[in-house]
């Protein structure tokens, strides 16, 4: 079974430029998460989707960050414009969303460097 | 969700059992104990989870105390590839999803 796929794995951009990250969850997983991980810290949730609906985006900086999951499968996270402080690893995770113990499975992440 | 307390770092000799403790004294009855690990430059990897009973899978064993206020993750025969940061997380499912709040974890160093 394929895991969570993310691309690109690495991205280097100059500040004020836009950037986008793509995630393909595990097949059949209805719930998708985007996390931010700064160096030396644990991941922090940015947004959670249940199918196409963003049900928890309270930690997403909406002035420059946006996300979409149009068909309830793949998702894109965008930053526009990027700032130096956005340099971090952006992780995508998915879960089946069937209740009970809903285990999340993570992708390898996209490491963003803003110069 | 309940907070967890883990040692900052631990060492373990290759081939020996690695026992990683976690305190979660404020855990609620409907909260699960999850363990993930993160090897350098990779995404977090799910290891195991439990509610009340001890659990075992191909990767590890999870021992939860009877009062559920603490737990131990056991890697029975640690290898160099087990060197990673291990996160103990307590969470409850909200119907269709779980919320993971990561702390700083335990950095396990496996040595020859």
PDB file of C-alpha atoms in Angstrom:
ATOM      1  CA  UNK A   1       0.000   0.000   0.000  1.00  0.00           C
ATOM      2  CA  UNK A   2       1.417   3.385  -0.997  1.00  0.00           C
ATOM      3  CA  UNK A   3       1.931   5.873   1.769  1.00  0.00           C
ATOM      4  CA  UNK A   4       1.308   9.593   1.817  1.00  0.00           C
ATOM      5  CA  UNK A   5       3.061  11.251  -1.108  1.00  0.00           C
ATOM      6  CA  UNK A   6       4.367  14.793  -0.992  1.00  0.00           C
ATOM      7  CA  UNK A   7       6.140  16.936  -3.535  1.00  0.00           C
ATOM      8  CA  UNK A   8       8.468  18.584  -3.896  1.00  0.00           C
ATOM      9  CA  UNK A   9      10.754  17.174  -1.206  1.00  0.00           C
ATOM     10  CA  UNK A  10      12.847  20.333  -1.159  1.00  0.00           C
ATOM     11  CA  UNK A  11      12.164  23.899  -2.256  1.00  0.00           C
ATOM     12  CA  UNK A  12      14.357  26.974  -2.138  1.00  0.00           C
ATOM     13  CA  UNK A  13      12.815  30.340  -2.931  1.00  0.00           C
ATOM     14  CA  UNK A  14      13.510  33.998  -2.334  1.00  0.00           C
ATOM     15  CA  UNK A  15      11.357  35.937   0.083  1.00  0.00           C
ATOM     16  CA  UNK A  16       8.179  37.455  -1.300  1.00  0.00           C
ATOM     17  CA  UNK A  17       7.887  34.668  -3.881  1.00  0.00           C
ATOM     18  CA  UNK A  18       4.910  32.278  -3.889  1.00  0.00           C
ATOM     19  CA  UNK A  19       5.303  28.569  -3.222  1.00  0.00           C
ATOM     20  CA  UNK A  20       2.998  25.563  -3.292  1.00  0.00           C
ATOM     21  CA  UNK A  21       3.184  22.102  -1.787  1.00  0.00           C
ATOM     22  CA  UNK A  22       1.234  19.085  -2.972  1.00  0.00           C
ATOM     23  CA  UNK A  23      -0.017  16.072  -1.030  1.00  0.00           C
ATOM     24  CA  UNK A  24      -1.640  12.814  -2.096  1.00  0.00           C
ATOM     25  CA  UNK A  25      -3.058  10.922   0.898  1.00  0.00           C
ATOM     26  CA  UNK A  26      -3.339   7.194   1.395  1.00  0.00           C
ATOM     27  CA  UNK A  27      -6.093   5.804  -0.816  1.00  0.00           C
ATOM     28  CA  UNK A  28      -9.452   5.852   0.930  1.00  0.00           C
ATOM     29  CA  UNK A  29      -8.399   8.229   3.681  1.00  0.00           C
ATOM     30  CA  UNK A  30     -11.031  10.915   4.128  1.00  0.00           C
ATOM     31  CA  UNK A  31      -9.166  13.109   6.585  1.00  0.00           C
ATOM     32  CA  UNK A  32      -6.091  15.080   5.565  1.00  0.00           C
ATOM     33  CA  UNK A  33      -3.833  17.231   7.719  1.00  0.00           C
ATOM     34  CA  UNK A  34      -1.129  19.796   7.039  1.00  0.00           C
ATOM     35  CA  UNK A  35       1.503  20.364   9.705  1.00  0.00           C
ATOM     36  CA  UNK A  36       4.388  22.786  10.098  1.00  0.00           C
ATOM     37  CA  UNK A  37       7.604  21.663  11.763  1.00  0.00           C
ATOM     38  CA  UNK A  38      10.251  24.155  12.776  1.00  0.00           C
ATOM     39  CA  UNK A  39      13.787  23.032  13.456  1.00  0.00           C
ATOM     40  CA  UNK A  40      14.117  21.199  16.750  1.00  0.00           C
ATOM     41  CA  UNK A  41      10.401  21.200  17.466  1.00  0.00           C
ATOM     42  CA  UNK A  42       7.509  18.813  17.014  1.00  0.00           C
ATOM     43  CA  UNK A  43       4.985  19.228  14.185  1.00  0.00           C
ATOM     44  CA  UNK A  44       2.139  21.711  14.680  1.00  0.00           C
ATOM     45  CA  UNK A  45      -1.221  21.406  12.976  1.00  0.00           C
ATOM     46  CA  UNK A  46      -2.059  24.037  10.373  1.00  0.00           C
ATOM     47  CA  UNK A  47      -5.287  22.704   8.895  1.00  0.00           C
ATOM     48  CA  UNK A  48      -7.441  19.589   8.850  1.00  0.00           C
ATOM     49  CA  UNK A  49      -9.769  18.501   6.066  1.00  0.00           C
ATOM     50  CA  UNK A  50     -12.617  16.039   6.210  1.00  0.00           C
ATOM     51  CA  UNK A  51     -13.210  15.223   2.560  1.00  0.00           C
ATOM     52  CA  UNK A  52     -13.343  18.643   0.836  1.00  0.00           C
ATOM     53  CA  UNK A  53     -14.208  20.629   3.950  1.00  0.00           C
ATOM     54  CA  UNK A  54     -11.643  22.437   6.075  1.00  0.00           C
ATOM     55  CA  UNK A  55     -12.956  21.635   9.555  1.00  0.00           C
ATOM     56  CA  UNK A  56     -10.064  23.038  11.599  1.00  0.00           C
ATOM     57  CA  UNK A  57      -8.012  25.886  10.175  1.00  0.00           C
ATOM     58  CA  UNK A  58      -7.632  27.907  13.347  1.00  0.00           C
ATOM     59  CA  UNK A  59      -3.815  27.702  13.235  1.00  0.00           C
ATOM     60  CA  UNK A  60      -3.462  28.602   9.562  1.00  0.00           C
ATOM     61  CA  UNK A  61      -2.070  32.144   9.046  1.00  0.00           C
ATOM     62  CA  UNK A  62      -4.729  33.209   6.606  1.00  0.00           C
ATOM     63  CA  UNK A  63      -3.051  36.402   5.476  1.00  0.00           C
ATOM     64  CA  UNK A  64      -0.467  34.492   3.465  1.00  0.00           C
ATOM     65  CA  UNK A  65      -1.346  30.797   3.683  1.00  0.00           C
ATOM     66  CA  UNK A  66      -4.110  29.030   1.817  1.00  0.00           C
ATOM     67  CA  UNK A  67      -5.040  25.435   1.221  1.00  0.00           C
ATOM     68  CA  UNK A  68      -7.463  23.493  -0.885  1.00  0.00           C
ATOM     69  CA  UNK A  69      -8.677  19.960  -1.347  1.00  0.00           C
ATOM     70  CA  UNK A  70     -11.056  20.322  -4.239  1.00  0.00           C
ATOM     71  CA  UNK A  71     -12.083  16.723  -4.927  1.00  0.00           C
ATOM     72  CA  UNK A  72     -11.556  15.384  -1.449  1.00  0.00           C
ATOM     73  CA  UNK A  73      -8.353  13.577  -2.388  1.00  0.00           C
ATOM     74  CA  UNK A  74      -5.203  15.582  -3.244  1.00  0.00           C
ATOM     75  CA  UNK A  75      -4.452  18.796  -1.422  1.00  0.00           C
ATOM     76  CA  UNK A  76      -2.319  21.863  -2.063  1.00  0.00           C
ATOM     77  CA  UNK A  77      -0.895  24.237   0.532  1.00  0.00           C
ATOM     78  CA  UNK A  78       0.204  27.632  -0.735  1.00  0.00           C
ATOM     79  CA  UNK A  79       2.190  30.496   0.741  1.00  0.00           C
ATOM     80  CA  UNK A  80       2.061  33.899  -0.909  1.00  0.00           C
ATOM     81  CA  UNK A  81       4.225  35.807  -0.321  1.00  0.00           C
ATOM     82  CA  UNK A  82       6.796  33.719   1.528  1.00  0.00           C
ATOM     83  CA  UNK A  83       8.743  35.244   4.406  1.00  0.00           C
ATOM     84  CA  UNK A  84      12.093  34.262   5.904  1.00  0.00           C
ATOM     85  CA  UNK A  85      10.311  32.810   8.949  1.00  0.00           C
ATOM     86  CA  UNK A  86       8.405  30.356   6.777  1.00  0.00           C
ATOM     87  CA  UNK A  87      11.528  28.232   6.389  1.00  0.00           C
ATOM     88  CA  UNK A  88      10.477  24.890   7.861  1.00  0.00           C
ATOM     89  CA  UNK A  89       9.299  21.405   6.977  1.00  0.00           C
ATOM     90  CA  UNK A  90       5.704  21.122   5.816  1.00  0.00           C
ATOM     91  CA  UNK A  91       4.189  17.742   6.558  1.00  0.00           C
ATOM     92  CA  UNK A  92       1.035  16.161   5.229  1.00  0.00           C
ATOM     93  CA  UNK A  93      -0.772  13.338   7.018  1.00  0.00           C
ATOM     94  CA  UNK A  94      -3.937  11.370   6.417  1.00  0.00           C
ATOM     95  CA  UNK A  95      -6.274   9.147   8.373  1.00  0.00           C
ATOM     96  CA  UNK A  96      -9.278   7.028   7.538  1.00  0.00           C
ATOM     97  CA  UNK A  97     -11.637   9.231   9.532  1.00  0.00           C
ATOM     98  CA  UNK A  98     -13.736   6.297  10.675  1.00  0.00           C
ATOM     99  CA  UNK A  99     -13.743   7.214  14.348  1.00  0.00           C
ATOM    100  CA  UNK A 100     -12.353   5.374  17.315  1.00  0.00           C
ATOM    101  CA  UNK A 101      -8.566   5.451  17.332  1.00  0.00           C
ATOM    102  CA  UNK A 102      -7.979   7.353  14.124  1.00  0.00           C
ATOM    103  CA  UNK A 103      -4.311   6.850  13.353  1.00  0.00           C
ATOM    104  CA  UNK A 104      -2.565   9.470  11.266  1.00  0.00           C
ATOM    105  CA  UNK A 105       0.087   8.498   8.730  1.00  0.00           C
ATOM    106  CA  UNK A 106       2.621  11.072   7.623  1.00  0.00           C
ATOM    107  CA  UNK A 107       4.365  11.803   4.373  1.00  0.00           C
ATOM    108  CA  UNK A 108       8.079  12.603   4.107  1.00  0.00           C
ATOM    109  CA  UNK A 109       7.518  16.358   4.161  1.00  0.00           C
ATOM    110  CA  UNK A 110       8.648  19.294   2.050  1.00  0.00           C
ATOM    111  CA  UNK A 111      11.616  21.225   3.355  1.00  0.00           C
ATOM    112  CA  UNK A 112      11.209  24.899   2.470  1.00  0.00           C
ATOM    113  CA  UNK A 113      14.103  27.342   2.575  1.00  0.00           C
ATOM    114  CA  UNK A 114      13.298  31.014   2.100  1.00  0.00           C
ATOM    115  CA  UNK A 115      16.306  33.199   1.270  1.00  0.00           C
TER     116      UNK A 115
ATOM    117  CA  UNK B   1      -5.871  16.665  25.472  1.00  0.00           C
ATOM    118  CA  UNK B   2      -3.634  15.507  28.317  1.00  0.00           C
ATOM    119  CA  UNK B   3      -0.034  16.665  28.430  1.00  0.00           C
ATOM    120  CA  UNK B   4       2.859  14.221  28.403  1.00  0.00           C
ATOM    121  CA  UNK B   5       6.300  14.295  29.985  1.00  0.00           C
ATOM    122  CA  UNK B   6       9.238  12.450  28.449  1.00  0.00           C
ATOM    123  CA  UNK B   7      12.975  12.464  29.128  1.00  0.00           C
ATOM    124  CA  UNK B   8      14.860  14.673  26.732  1.00  0.00           C
ATOM    125  CA  UNK B   9      17.305  11.991  25.672  1.00  0.00           C
ATOM    126  CA  UNK B  10      18.276   8.364  26.230  1.00  0.00           C
ATOM    127  CA  UNK B  11      21.012   6.026  25.093  1.00  0.00           C
ATOM    128  CA  UNK B  12      20.730   2.331  24.348  1.00  0.00           C
ATOM    129  CA  UNK B  13      23.251  -0.266  23.243  1.00  0.00           C
ATOM    130  CA  UNK B  14      22.499  -2.040  19.997  1.00  0.00           C
ATOM    131  CA  UNK B  15      20.776  -5.371  20.565  1.00  0.00           C
ATOM    132  CA  UNK B  16      19.474  -4.391  23.972  1.00  0.00           C
ATOM    133  CA  UNK B  17      15.893  -3.432  24.790  1.00  0.00           C
ATOM    134  CA  UNK B  18      15.098   0.271  24.718  1.00  0.00           C
ATOM    135  CA  UNK B  19      12.516   1.303  27.289  1.00  0.00           C
ATOM    136  CA  UNK B  20      11.115   4.782  26.714  1.00  0.00           C
ATOM    137  CA  UNK B  21       8.940   6.167  29.529  1.00  0.00           C
ATOM    138  CA  UNK B  22       6.117   8.658  29.287  1.00  0.00           C
ATOM    139  CA  UNK B  23       4.062  10.290  32.021  1.00  0.00           C
ATOM    140  CA  UNK B  24       0.484  11.377  31.311  1.00  0.00           C
ATOM    141  CA  UNK B  25      -1.017  11.838  34.744  1.00  0.00           C
ATOM    142  CA  UNK B  26      -3.995  13.898  33.524  1.00  0.00           C
ATOM    143  CA  UNK B  27      -5.164  11.404  30.911  1.00  0.00           C
ATOM    144  CA  UNK B  28      -8.917  10.986  30.529  1.00  0.00           C
ATOM    145  CA  UNK B  29     -10.779   7.725  30.167  1.00  0.00           C
ATOM    146  CA  UNK B  30     -11.420   8.162  26.445  1.00  0.00           C
ATOM    147  CA  UNK B  31      -7.895   9.235  25.523  1.00  0.00           C
ATOM    148  CA  UNK B  32      -5.473   6.991  23.684  1.00  0.00           C
ATOM    149  CA  UNK B  33      -1.706   6.839  24.102  1.00  0.00           C
ATOM    150  CA  UNK B  34       0.074   7.088  20.762  1.00  0.00           C
ATOM    151  CA  UNK B  35       3.748   6.700  19.965  1.00  0.00           C
ATOM    152  CA  UNK B  36       5.412   8.073  16.858  1.00  0.00           C
ATOM    153  CA  UNK B  37       9.047   8.377  15.964  1.00  0.00           C
ATOM    154  CA  UNK B  38      10.881  10.673  13.612  1.00  0.00           C
ATOM    155  CA  UNK B  39      14.127   9.678  12.025  1.00  0.00           C
ATOM    156  CA  UNK B  40      16.265  12.530  10.795  1.00  0.00           C
ATOM    157  CA  UNK B  41      14.852  14.236   7.674  1.00  0.00           C
ATOM    158  CA  UNK B  42      11.796  11.993   7.535  1.00  0.00           C
ATOM    159  CA  UNK B  43       8.152  12.439   8.484  1.00  0.00           C
ATOM    160  CA  UNK B  44       6.855  11.043  11.778  1.00  0.00           C
ATOM    161  CA  UNK B  45       6.308   7.287  11.675  1.00  0.00           C
ATOM    162  CA  UNK B  46       3.448   5.667  13.549  1.00  0.00           C
ATOM    163  CA  UNK B  47       4.623   2.988  15.966  1.00  0.00           C
ATOM    164  CA  UNK B  48       1.793   1.850  18.208  1.00  0.00           C
ATOM    165  CA  UNK B  49      -1.158   3.042  20.259  1.00  0.00           C
ATOM    166  CA  UNK B  50      -3.273   1.802  23.147  1.00  0.00           C
ATOM    167  CA  UNK B  51      -6.188   2.707  25.364  1.00  0.00           C
ATOM    168  CA  UNK B  52      -6.049   0.526  28.478  1.00  0.00           C
ATOM    169  CA  UNK B  53      -4.452  -2.775  27.605  1.00  0.00           C
ATOM    170  CA  UNK B  54      -0.857  -3.487  26.725  1.00  0.00           C
ATOM    171  CA  UNK B  55      -0.254  -3.725  23.008  1.00  0.00           C
ATOM    172  CA  UNK B  56       2.364  -5.364  20.808  1.00  0.00           C
ATOM    173  CA  UNK B  57       3.066  -5.205  17.114  1.00  0.00           C
ATOM    174  CA  UNK B  58       5.982  -5.957  14.849  1.00  0.00           C
ATOM    175  CA  UNK B  59       7.767  -2.766  15.835  1.00  0.00           C
ATOM    176  CA  UNK B  60       7.301  -2.443  19.566  1.00  0.00           C
ATOM    177  CA  UNK B  61       5.356  -3.129  22.737  1.00  0.00           C
ATOM    178  CA  UNK B  62       3.357  -0.591  24.705  1.00  0.00           C
ATOM    179  CA  UNK B  63       2.928  -1.087  28.427  1.00  0.00           C
ATOM    180  CA  UNK B  64       0.282   1.103  30.083  1.00  0.00           C
ATOM    181  CA  UNK B  65       0.043   1.181  33.870  1.00  0.00           C
ATOM    182  CA  UNK B  66      -3.207   0.149  35.472  1.00  0.00           C
ATOM    183  CA  UNK B  67      -4.041   3.739  36.488  1.00  0.00           C
ATOM    184  CA  UNK B  68      -3.118   4.847  32.925  1.00  0.00           C
ATOM    185  CA  UNK B  69      -0.997   7.683  34.250  1.00  0.00           C
ATOM    186  CA  UNK B  70       2.158   6.463  32.568  1.00  0.00           C
ATOM    187  CA  UNK B  71       3.338   4.161  29.825  1.00  0.00           C
ATOM    188  CA  UNK B  72       6.503   2.638  28.420  1.00  0.00           C
ATOM    189  CA  UNK B  73       7.400   1.982  24.824  1.00  0.00           C
ATOM    190  CA  UNK B  74       9.659  -1.025  24.456  1.00  0.00           C
ATOM    191  CA  UNK B  75      11.843  -1.704  21.439  1.00  0.00           C
ATOM    192  CA  UNK B  76      12.901  -5.282  22.215  1.00  0.00           C
ATOM    193  CA  UNK B  77      16.157  -5.372  20.249  1.00  0.00           C
ATOM    194  CA  UNK B  78      17.282  -1.880  19.358  1.00  0.00           C
ATOM    195  CA  UNK B  79      19.324  -1.339  16.195  1.00  0.00           C
ATOM    196  CA  UNK B  80      21.195   1.685  14.903  1.00  0.00           C
ATOM    197  CA  UNK B  81      18.218   2.383  12.626  1.00  0.00           C
ATOM    198  CA  UNK B  82      16.065   2.974  15.713  1.00  0.00           C
ATOM    199  CA  UNK B  83      17.987   6.158  16.479  1.00  0.00           C
ATOM    200  CA  UNK B  84      15.279   8.818  16.308  1.00  0.00           C
ATOM    201  CA  UNK B  85      13.110  11.218  18.281  1.00  0.00           C
ATOM    202  CA  UNK B  86      10.229   9.355  19.922  1.00  0.00           C
ATOM    203  CA  UNK B  87       6.994  11.185  20.649  1.00  0.00           C
ATOM    204  CA  UNK B  88       4.436  10.079  23.211  1.00  0.00           C
ATOM    205  CA  UNK B  89       1.067  11.707  22.525  1.00  0.00           C
ATOM    206  CA  UNK B  90      -2.229  11.449  24.321  1.00  0.00           C
ATOM    207  CA  UNK B  91      -5.253  12.145  22.200  1.00  0.00           C
ATOM    208  CA  UNK B  92      -8.909  11.398  21.777  1.00  0.00           C
ATOM    209  CA  UNK B  93     -10.766  10.961  18.552  1.00  0.00           C
ATOM    210  CA  UNK B  94     -13.346  13.638  17.783  1.00  0.00           C
ATOM    211  CA  UNK B  95     -15.662  11.383  15.845  1.00  0.00           C
ATOM    212  CA  UNK B  96     -13.887  11.414  12.529  1.00  0.00           C
ATOM    213  CA  UNK B  97     -10.356  12.516  13.388  1.00  0.00           C
ATOM    214  CA  UNK B  98      -7.732  12.650  16.075  1.00  0.00           C
ATOM    215  CA  UNK B  99      -5.744  15.649  17.204  1.00  0.00           C
ATOM    216  CA  UNK B 100      -2.033  15.108  17.713  1.00  0.00           C
ATOM    217  CA  UNK B 101      -0.167  17.611  19.845  1.00  0.00           C
ATOM    218  CA  UNK B 102       3.539  16.892  19.590  1.00  0.00           C
ATOM    219  CA  UNK B 103       5.935  17.833  22.375  1.00  0.00           C
ATOM    220  CA  UNK B 104       9.697  17.727  22.050  1.00  0.00           C
ATOM    221  CA  UNK B 105       9.927  13.949  22.493  1.00  0.00           C
ATOM    222  CA  UNK B 106      12.807  11.738  23.599  1.00  0.00           C
ATOM    223  CA  UNK B 107      15.900  11.603  21.466  1.00  0.00           C
ATOM    224  CA  UNK B 108      17.017   7.957  21.492  1.00  0.00           C
ATOM    225  CA  UNK B 109      20.591   7.288  20.495  1.00  0.00           C
ATOM    226  CA  UNK B 110      21.420   3.647  19.784  1.00  0.00           C
ATOM    227  CA  UNK B 111      25.136   2.920  19.935  1.00  0.00           C
ATOM    228  CA  UNK B 112      27.397   0.019  19.042  1.00  0.00           C
TER     229      UNK B 112
END
